[in-house]
Amino acid sequence: MLKLAVLGSGSGSNMQSIVDAIEAGTLDAEIKIVLADFPDAKILERAKKHNLKGMYLDCAPFKTKLEGAAEDRLIEILKSEGVDTVVLAGFMRIVKPKLLAAFPNRVLNIHPALLPAFPGVHSWTQALDYGCKVAGVTVHFVDAGTDSGPIIVQKAVPVLEDDTPETLHARIQVQEHIAYPEALRILAKGNYTIEGRRVRIQE
Ligand code: GRF
């Protein structure tokens, strides 16, 4: 059984999809702790509703990365909770090598684009402005780069003629909520190998 920590900054709808999969018995995992870098993040409210341990992680003085004292504190918390897999779900900070070294190939992220296209922020707006006909979502292992680690699951969605950034993002989010539990099911089964950039899944 996977022992998860979920890190988020906002709404937590991806965490919700993981909770729902666990509660439905379709994902062999347990959420040990939910952490947010904003004290009033909705993801913490959702954790509370499901009786999950929630915690605010003060990441000061940094605004866009997780480093220094907060990173040390986080690693200590994750180890003491017995976490084996770290799930970034809308966590708006760059994680650094120290956390990655503490959980080698066990830190996952979800990105609302078909990587390697459109890493970084507002990727669905970038896809729309670029004139893409398909967009989508990627769940990947985290490495030292930005949205650049080996890909576990991808899902595509069409870009429609009358799409706005909001309607496209909403369509992508429906697939996010399928993709994250699917990726975690692969980790839970352990039927994969990482060969260079390729995550090879044995059915
Ligand atoms: C999602 O679009 C995810 O792909 C991105 O941030 C958003 C988080 O949404 N990394 P939520 O907090 O899970 O609802």
XYZ file of N, CA and C and ligand atoms in Angstrom:
623
model
N 0.838 -1.205 0.000
C 0.000 0.000 0.000
C 0.877 1.261 0.000
N 0.556 2.194 -0.915
C 1.329 3.438 -0.958
C 1.030 4.276 0.278
N 2.062 4.930 0.769
C 1.866 5.848 1.892
C 2.187 7.252 1.373
N 1.115 8.011 1.141
C 1.247 9.255 0.391
C 1.304 10.494 1.280
N 2.040 11.494 0.788
C 1.874 12.866 1.268
C 1.416 13.653 0.055
N 0.420 14.506 0.232
C -0.043 15.350 -0.874
C 0.298 16.796 -0.538
N 0.966 17.466 -1.473
C 1.341 18.868 -1.281
C 0.577 19.726 -2.286
N -0.091 20.761 -1.805
C -0.840 21.628 -2.705
C -0.786 23.073 -2.253
N -1.285 23.941 -3.142
C -1.332 25.368 -2.814
C -2.749 25.912 -2.899
N -3.656 25.171 -3.535
C -4.959 25.765 -3.838
C -6.130 24.875 -3.533
N -6.923 24.657 -4.570
C -8.235 24.038 -4.394
C -8.192 22.572 -3.956
N -7.218 21.819 -4.443
C -7.110 20.432 -3.997
C -8.038 19.474 -4.707
N -8.502 19.832 -5.916
C -9.412 18.906 -6.606
C -8.678 17.629 -7.018
N -7.387 17.711 -7.284
C -6.633 16.491 -7.597
C -6.480 15.610 -6.362
N -6.235 16.230 -5.218
C -6.198 15.428 -3.993
C -7.535 14.734 -3.792
N -8.618 15.472 -4.095
C -9.959 14.893 -3.944
C -10.114 13.640 -4.811
N -9.577 13.704 -6.025
C -9.719 12.542 -6.925
C -8.951 11.335 -6.365
N -7.853 11.602 -5.668
C -7.069 10.512 -5.070
C -7.821 9.946 -3.862
N -8.368 10.847 -3.042
C -9.175 10.412 -1.892
C -10.346 9.561 -2.384
N -11.015 10.027 -3.429
C -12.194 9.302 -3.952
C -11.795 7.902 -4.433
N -10.647 7.810 -5.104
C -10.199 6.502 -5.602
C -9.878 5.564 -4.433
N -9.245 6.110 -3.399
C -8.926 5.282 -2.227
C -10.234 4.811 -1.571
N -11.160 5.762 -1.397
C -12.418 5.415 -0.711
C -13.250 4.432 -1.526
N -13.113 4.502 -2.852
C -13.858 3.579 -3.725
C -13.175 2.207 -3.810
N -11.993 2.097 -3.215
C -11.283 0.814 -3.226
C -10.578 0.530 -4.548
N -10.354 1.577 -5.359
C -9.683 1.354 -6.652
C -8.217 1.782 -6.631
N -7.748 2.257 -5.487
C -6.333 2.639 -5.361
C -5.833 2.182 -3.999
N -4.787 1.356 -4.024
C -4.248 0.781 -2.791
C -3.259 1.775 -2.174
N -3.799 2.738 -1.461
C -2.957 3.802 -0.907
C -3.622 4.387 0.332
N -2.786 5.098 1.073
C -3.274 5.770 2.272
C -2.636 7.159 2.261
N -3.424 8.196 2.535
C -2.844 9.544 2.613
C -2.437 9.799 4.055
N -1.124 9.878 4.283
C -0.607 10.063 5.637
C -0.716 11.516 6.081
N -0.510 12.429 5.112
C -0.533 13.853 5.479
C -0.755 14.718 4.230
N -1.439 15.841 4.443
C -1.660 16.833 3.380
C -0.994 18.122 3.843
N -0.158 18.695 2.988
C 0.536 19.930 3.357
C 0.246 21.023 2.341
N 0.098 22.252 2.835
C -0.137 23.388 1.944
C 0.785 24.529 2.341
N 1.180 25.322 1.347
C 2.050 26.457 1.646
C 1.255 27.748 1.871
N -0.075 27.624 1.924
C -0.927 28.749 2.349
C -1.824 28.224 3.476
N -1.920 28.989 4.582
C -2.690 28.467 5.720
C -4.172 28.285 5.403
N -4.712 29.101 4.460
C -6.153 29.017 4.182
C -6.449 28.300 2.864
N -5.496 27.501 2.384
C -5.712 26.780 1.116
C -6.877 25.803 1.274
N -7.711 25.760 0.235
C -8.901 24.900 0.299
C -8.533 23.416 0.423
N -7.350 23.067 -0.061
C -6.916 21.664 0.037
C -6.897 21.208 1.507
N -6.600 22.127 2.433
C -6.578 21.766 3.859
C -7.992 21.542 4.391
N -8.944 22.339 3.870
C -10.356 22.124 4.253
C -10.825 20.752 3.802
N -10.444 20.400 2.572
C -10.847 19.088 2.042
C -10.243 17.970 2.895
N -8.974 18.154 3.295
C -8.316 17.134 4.119
C -9.096 16.929 5.419
N -9.468 18.053 6.018
C -10.189 18.011 7.291
C -11.508 17.242 7.141
N -12.214 17.530 6.048
C -13.502 16.882 5.787
C -13.367 15.358 5.729
N -12.198 14.905 5.291
C -11.983 13.454 5.165
C -11.149 12.899 6.319
N -11.054 13.686 7.395
C -10.301 13.270 8.582
C -8.841 12.932 8.279
N -8.265 13.673 7.358
C -6.843 13.470 7.050
C -6.035 14.516 7.803
N -4.820 14.142 8.157
C -3.953 15.097 8.842
C -3.539 16.198 7.858
N -3.791 17.451 8.218
C -3.430 18.567 7.338
C -2.478 19.494 8.058
N -1.591 20.119 7.305
C -0.599 20.973 7.949
C -0.198 22.119 7.020
N -0.045 23.292 7.604
C 0.472 24.438 6.854
C 1.996 24.422 6.955
N 2.640 24.522 5.810
C 4.099 24.553 5.789
C 4.545 25.957 5.393
N 5.111 26.667 6.342
C 5.572 28.037 6.089
C 6.889 27.958 5.311
N 6.857 28.418 4.069
C 8.032 28.274 3.195
C 8.861 29.546 3.096
N 8.574 30.534 3.937
C 9.329 31.787 3.924
C 10.809 31.485 4.161
N 11.709 32.299 3.634
C 11.495 33.563 2.929
C 11.259 33.382 1.426
N 11.178 32.149 0.950
C 11.082 31.948 -0.497
C 9.630 32.020 -0.966
N 9.441 32.492 -2.197
C 8.086 32.636 -2.727
C 7.755 31.581 -3.778
N 8.781 31.084 -4.469
C 8.493 30.185 -5.599
C 9.230 28.847 -5.502
N 9.956 28.641 -4.409
C 10.658 27.365 -4.282
C 10.557 26.834 -2.860
N 10.878 25.559 -2.726
C 10.856 24.908 -1.412
C 12.289 24.527 -1.082
N 12.882 25.327 -0.216
C 14.301 25.127 0.082
C 14.608 25.584 1.501
N 15.777 25.230 1.990
C 16.224 25.720 3.297
C 15.480 25.066 4.439
N 15.139 25.877 5.443
C 14.548 25.344 6.680
C 13.233 24.616 6.414
N 12.412 25.157 5.518
C 11.107 24.530 5.242
C 11.303 23.164 4.601
N 12.290 23.081 3.719
C 12.573 21.797 3.051
C 13.038 20.762 4.089
N 13.919 21.182 4.992
C 14.399 20.267 6.045
C 13.245 19.801 6.919
N 12.395 20.776 7.286
C 11.247 20.448 8.152
C 10.325 19.458 7.442
N 10.079 19.728 6.159
C 9.188 18.853 5.386
C 9.728 17.424 5.345
N 11.016 17.284 5.057
C 11.609 15.935 4.962
C 11.455 15.211 6.299
N 11.679 15.944 7.369
C 11.540 15.358 8.716
C 10.103 14.875 8.947
N 9.130 15.717 8.565
C 7.712 15.364 8.756
C 7.371 14.132 7.915
N 7.796 14.132 6.657
C 7.454 13.027 5.750
C 8.044 11.716 6.273
N 9.270 11.784 6.753
C 9.913 10.559 7.274
C 9.195 10.086 8.535
N 8.854 11.044 9.409
C 8.224 10.619 10.667
C 6.809 10.090 10.435
N 6.169 10.498 9.353
C 4.826 9.980 9.029
C 4.901 8.661 8.248
N 6.111 8.234 7.904
C 6.263 6.985 7.153
C 5.835 7.101 5.697
N 5.933 8.292 5.142
C 5.545 8.532 3.739
C 6.548 7.877 2.791
N 6.055 7.219 1.735
C 6.982 6.679 0.728
C 6.818 7.336 -0.644
N 5.769 8.123 -0.828
C 5.523 8.739 -2.135
C 4.974 10.152 -1.924
N 5.587 11.117 -2.595
C 5.195 12.518 -2.435
C 4.453 12.965 -3.692
N 3.222 13.418 -3.484
C 2.348 13.768 -4.602
C 2.194 15.286 -4.649
N 2.724 15.902 -5.696
C 2.533 17.342 -5.860
C 1.239 17.537 -6.647
N 0.285 18.220 -6.035
C -1.030 18.382 -6.667
C -1.392 19.860 -6.612
N -0.924 20.597 -7.636
C -1.159 22.039 -7.627
C -0.274 22.735 -6.616
N 0.924 22.205 -6.394
C 1.880 22.837 -5.473
C 2.719 23.801 -6.301
N 2.572 25.100 -6.027
C 3.124 26.118 -6.925
C 4.550 26.532 -6.541
N 5.370 25.557 -6.227
C 6.772 25.833 -5.896
C 7.664 24.807 -6.568
N 8.870 25.239 -6.870
C 9.866 24.321 -7.412
C 10.448 23.524 -6.239
N 10.454 22.210 -6.373
C 11.105 21.423 -5.319
C 12.571 21.201 -5.698
N 13.381 21.059 -4.675
C 14.834 21.087 -4.867
C 15.459 19.696 -4.669
N 16.738 19.545 -5.064
C 17.380 18.233 -5.037
C 17.378 17.519 -3.688
N 17.382 18.257 -2.594
C 17.429 17.597 -1.283
C 16.177 16.744 -1.049
N 15.007 17.289 -1.380
C 13.758 16.517 -1.232
C 13.768 15.340 -2.213
N 14.230 15.601 -3.433
C 14.246 14.530 -4.448
C 15.190 13.407 -4.022
N 16.304 13.780 -3.380
C 17.261 12.756 -2.935
C 16.693 11.954 -1.768
N 15.837 12.584 -0.967
C 15.235 11.880 0.178
C 14.157 10.899 -0.293
N 13.579 11.155 -1.481
C 12.534 10.288 -2.037
C 12.833 9.998 -3.512
N 13.916 9.254 -3.778
C 14.329 9.079 -5.179
C 13.255 8.384 -6.021
N 12.904 9.010 -7.143
C 11.853 8.505 -8.041
C 10.535 8.254 -7.333
N 10.286 9.009 -6.273
C 9.019 8.850 -5.540
C 8.344 10.201 -5.340
N 8.705 11.184 -6.146
C 8.000 12.476 -6.119
C 7.315 12.635 -7.467
N 5.986 12.829 -7.439
C 5.201 12.926 -8.673
C 4.592 14.315 -8.785
N 4.352 14.722 -10.034
C 3.693 16.004 -10.274
C 2.660 15.831 -11.375
N 1.649 16.701 -11.351
C 0.682 16.734 -12.451
C 0.778 18.103 -13.102
N 0.835 18.086 -14.443
C 0.988 19.340 -15.168
C -0.082 19.418 -16.260
N -0.804 20.534 -16.336
C -1.931 20.617 -17.271
C -1.517 20.927 -18.709
N -0.666 20.078 -19.269
C -0.253 20.196 -20.675
C 0.311 18.854 -21.105
N 0.409 18.675 -22.414
C 1.052 17.477 -22.951
C 2.543 17.782 -23.045
N 3.261 17.508 -21.965
C 4.707 17.783 -21.937
C 5.407 16.958 -23.018
N 6.479 17.441 -23.619
C 7.253 18.607 -23.187
C 6.731 19.950 -23.703
N 5.538 19.982 -24.298
C 4.997 21.291 -24.683
C 4.504 22.033 -23.442
N 4.772 23.299 -23.403
C 4.209 24.216 -22.418
C 4.465 23.855 -20.955
N 5.721 23.742 -20.545
C 6.006 23.679 -19.112
C 5.707 25.043 -18.472
N 5.720 25.097 -17.162
C 5.525 26.388 -16.480
C 4.064 26.715 -16.263
N 3.785 27.999 -16.031
C 2.431 28.387 -15.605
C 1.487 28.652 -16.781
N 0.195 28.583 -16.482
C -0.889 28.861 -17.452
C -0.677 28.141 -18.772
N -0.347 26.875 -18.679
C -0.010 26.124 -19.888
C -1.210 25.952 -20.813
N -2.432 25.904 -20.255
C -3.607 25.751 -21.121
C -3.825 27.022 -21.942
N -3.522 28.201 -21.373
C -3.631 29.455 -22.127
C -2.565 29.480 -23.222
N -1.376 28.975 -22.887
C -0.305 28.909 -23.889
C -0.721 28.009 -25.052
N -1.351 26.867 -24.738
C -1.776 25.930 -25.789
C -2.832 26.582 -26.683
N -3.758 27.298 -26.047
C -4.825 27.981 -26.785
C -4.238 29.067 -27.691
N -3.373 29.903 -27.127
C -2.774 31.002 -27.888
C -1.896 30.485 -29.020
N -1.307 29.306 -28.807
C -0.426 28.734 -29.839
C -1.239 28.208 -31.010
N -2.535 27.954 -30.748
C -3.389 27.402 -31.792
C -3.407 25.887 -31.834
N -3.038 25.250 -30.706
C -3.052 23.786 -30.652
C -4.468 23.259 -30.856
N -4.565 22.106 -31.485
C -5.866 21.447 -31.676
C -6.119 20.392 -30.602
N -5.043 19.971 -29.937
C -5.204 19.112 -28.756
C -4.389 19.705 -27.609
N -4.892 19.466 -26.413
C -4.161 19.853 -25.198
C -4.280 18.652 -24.268
N -3.890 18.829 -23.009
C -4.018 17.656 -22.144
C -3.287 17.805 -20.838
N -2.983 16.651 -20.270
C -2.402 16.610 -18.930
C -1.321 15.527 -18.880
N -0.322 15.776 -18.039
C 0.780 14.830 -17.854
C 1.014 14.594 -16.368
N 1.129 13.325 -15.982
C 1.629 12.996 -14.637
C 3.034 12.443 -14.828
N 3.985 13.000 -14.098
C 5.381 12.606 -14.317
C 6.155 12.553 -13.002
N 7.251 11.807 -13.037
C 8.184 11.847 -11.918
C 8.867 13.212 -11.941
N 9.186 13.713 -10.768
C 9.836 15.017 -10.702
C 11.340 14.816 -10.711
N 12.023 15.590 -11.558
C 13.485 15.628 -11.510
C 13.916 17.060 -11.225
N 15.193 17.358 -11.401
C 15.695 18.671 -10.991
C 15.205 19.808 -11.890
N 14.645 19.488 -13.052
C 14.162 20.541 -13.951
C 12.729 20.944 -13.634
N 12.172 21.798 -14.495
C 10.780 22.223 -14.330
C 9.894 21.423 -15.265
N 8.983 20.639 -14.702
C 8.036 19.828 -15.487
C 8.766 18.958 -16.521
N 9.893 18.373 -16.094
C 10.740 17.705 -17.092
C 11.029 16.229 -16.815
N 10.491 15.644 -15.758
C 10.852 14.266 -15.423
C 10.121 13.225 -16.260
N 10.509 11.943 -16.114
C 9.904 10.864 -16.903
C 8.375 10.804 -16.759
N 7.722 10.604 -17.905
C 6.250 10.664 -17.990
C 5.636 9.313 -17.606
N 4.646 9.358 -16.739
C 3.948 8.133 -16.314
C 2.626 7.972 -17.080
N 1.825 9.030 -17.106
C 0.509 8.978 -17.773
C 0.267 10.307 -18.494
N -0.305 10.239 -19.684
C -0.779 11.450 -20.361
C -2.191 11.215 -20.873
N -2.996 12.276 -20.865
C -4.347 12.232 -21.427
C -4.527 13.467 -22.298
N -5.106 13.267 -23.476
C -5.322 14.392 -24.392
C -6.786 14.815 -24.372
N -7.020 16.088 -24.635
C -8.393 16.592 -24.832
C -8.389 17.452 -26.092
N -9.533 17.559 -26.784
C -9.576 18.445 -27.945
C -9.633 19.907 -27.505
N -9.087 20.786 -28.343
C -9.296 22.224 -28.156
C -10.439 22.593 -29.100
N -11.505 23.173 -28.541
C -12.685 23.479 -29.357
C -12.631 24.918 -29.858
N -13.359 25.161 -30.950
C -13.305 26.475 -31.614
C -13.650 27.628 -30.680
N -14.627 27.393 -29.815
C -15.064 28.506 -28.955
C -14.457 28.441 -27.554
N -13.372 27.689 -27.393
C -12.761 27.583 -26.062
C -12.222 28.921 -25.560
N -12.351 29.107 -24.259
C -11.646 30.170 -23.549
C -10.633 29.452 -22.654
N -9.692 30.173 -22.056
C -8.777 29.499 -21.127
C -9.541 28.719 -20.053
N -10.643 29.273 -19.594
C -11.409 28.628 -18.512
C -12.055 27.324 -18.977
N -12.676 27.342 -20.164
C -13.366 26.122 -20.617
C -12.347 25.031 -20.946
N -11.215 25.432 -21.509
C -10.181 24.435 -21.819
C -9.596 23.851 -20.532
N -9.322 24.708 -19.565
C -8.757 24.226 -18.303
C -9.726 23.263 -17.616
N -11.023 23.596 -17.689
C -12.028 22.726 -17.061
C -12.026 21.343 -17.730
N -11.900 21.316 -19.063
C -11.877 20.026 -19.775
C -10.610 19.242 -19.405
N -9.499 19.939 -19.261
C -8.246 19.282 -18.866
C -8.380 18.721 -17.440
N -9.024 19.501 -16.571
C -9.121 19.051 -15.169
C -9.904 17.747 -15.028
N -10.915 17.551 -15.879
C -11.665 16.283 -15.837
C -10.686 15.115 -16.058
N -9.763 15.308 -16.997
C -8.782 14.252 -17.288
C -7.725 14.145 -16.190
N -7.391 15.289 -15.562
C -6.432 15.242 -14.442
C -6.924 14.288 -13.370
N -8.243 14.354 -13.134
C -8.803 13.583 -12.016
C -8.873 12.090 -12.332
N -8.697 11.760 -13.592
C -8.571 10.352 -13.997
C -7.085 9.964 -13.994
N -6.249 10.880 -14.470
C -4.832 10.575 -14.688
C -4.053 10.350 -13.387
N -4.336 11.148 -12.353
C -3.508 11.011 -11.137
C -3.750 9.674 -10.443
N -5.031 9.286 -10.220
C -5.226 7.945 -9.645
C -4.632 6.848 -10.529
N -4.720 7.012 -11.826
C -4.171 5.989 -12.745
C -2.653 5.863 -12.559
N -1.962 6.990 -12.475
C -0.505 6.960 -12.286
C -0.151 6.327 -10.940
N -0.916 6.668 -9.931
C -0.624 6.118 -8.595
C -0.906 4.622 -8.538
N -1.891 4.169 -9.320
C -2.158 2.724 -9.397
C -0.938 1.992 -9.967
N -0.271 2.613 -10.923
C 0.941 2.015 -11.511
C 2.029 1.917 -10.435
N 2.183 2.990 -9.654
C 3.189 2.946 -8.579
C 2.834 1.901 -7.536
N 1.545 1.829 -7.213
C 1.109 0.878 -6.182
C 1.381 -0.554 -6.625
N 1.146 -0.821 -7.909
C 1.394 -2.176 -8.428
C 2.891 -2.444 -8.567
N 3.649 -1.396 -8.833
C 5.100 -1.536 -8.978
C 5.510 -2.244 -10.257
N 4.611 -2.326 -11.222
C 4.913 -3.058 -12.458
C 5.489 -2.131 -13.537
N 6.536 -1.409 -13.182
C 7.144 -0.491 -14.139
C 8.647 -0.409 -13.903
N 9.346 0.007 -14.943
C 10.764 0.303 -14.785
C 11.013 1.685 -15.403
N 12.030 2.357 -14.904
C 12.392 3.642 -15.485
C 13.692 3.436 -16.243
N 13.619 3.578 -17.562
C 14.811 3.374 -18.406
C 15.092 4.680 -19.120
N 16.069 5.428 -18.607
C 16.321 6.760 -19.154
C 15.088 7.615 -18.913
N 14.536 8.158 -19.992
C 13.330 8.974 -19.851
C 12.060 8.130 -19.882
N 12.204 6.850 -20.237
C 10.990 6.055 -20.484
C 10.546 5.307 -19.236
N 9.282 5.478 -18.912
C 8.684 4.666 -17.870
C 7.966 3.538 -18.596
N 8.481 2.314 -18.413
C 7.899 1.173 -19.143
C 7.017 0.388 -18.186
N 5.767 0.246 -18.600
C 4.770 -0.381 -17.736
C 4.477 -1.775 -18.278
N 4.631 -2.770 -17.402
C 4.315 -4.151 -17.798
C 2.882 -4.438 -17.401
N 2.065 -4.761 -18.396
C 0.644 -5.038 -18.120
C 0.488 -6.358 -17.380
C -4.076 21.651 -11.754
O -4.500 22.210 -12.967
C -2.735 20.988 -11.887
O -2.532 20.368 -13.114
C -1.804 22.152 -11.715
O -2.419 22.958 -10.722
C -3.815 22.717 -10.709
C -4.196 22.271 -9.329
O -5.570 22.081 -9.164
N -0.466 21.697 -11.413
P -6.153 21.484 -7.814
O -5.638 22.307 -6.648
O -5.753 20.056 -7.703
O -7.641 21.642 -7.962
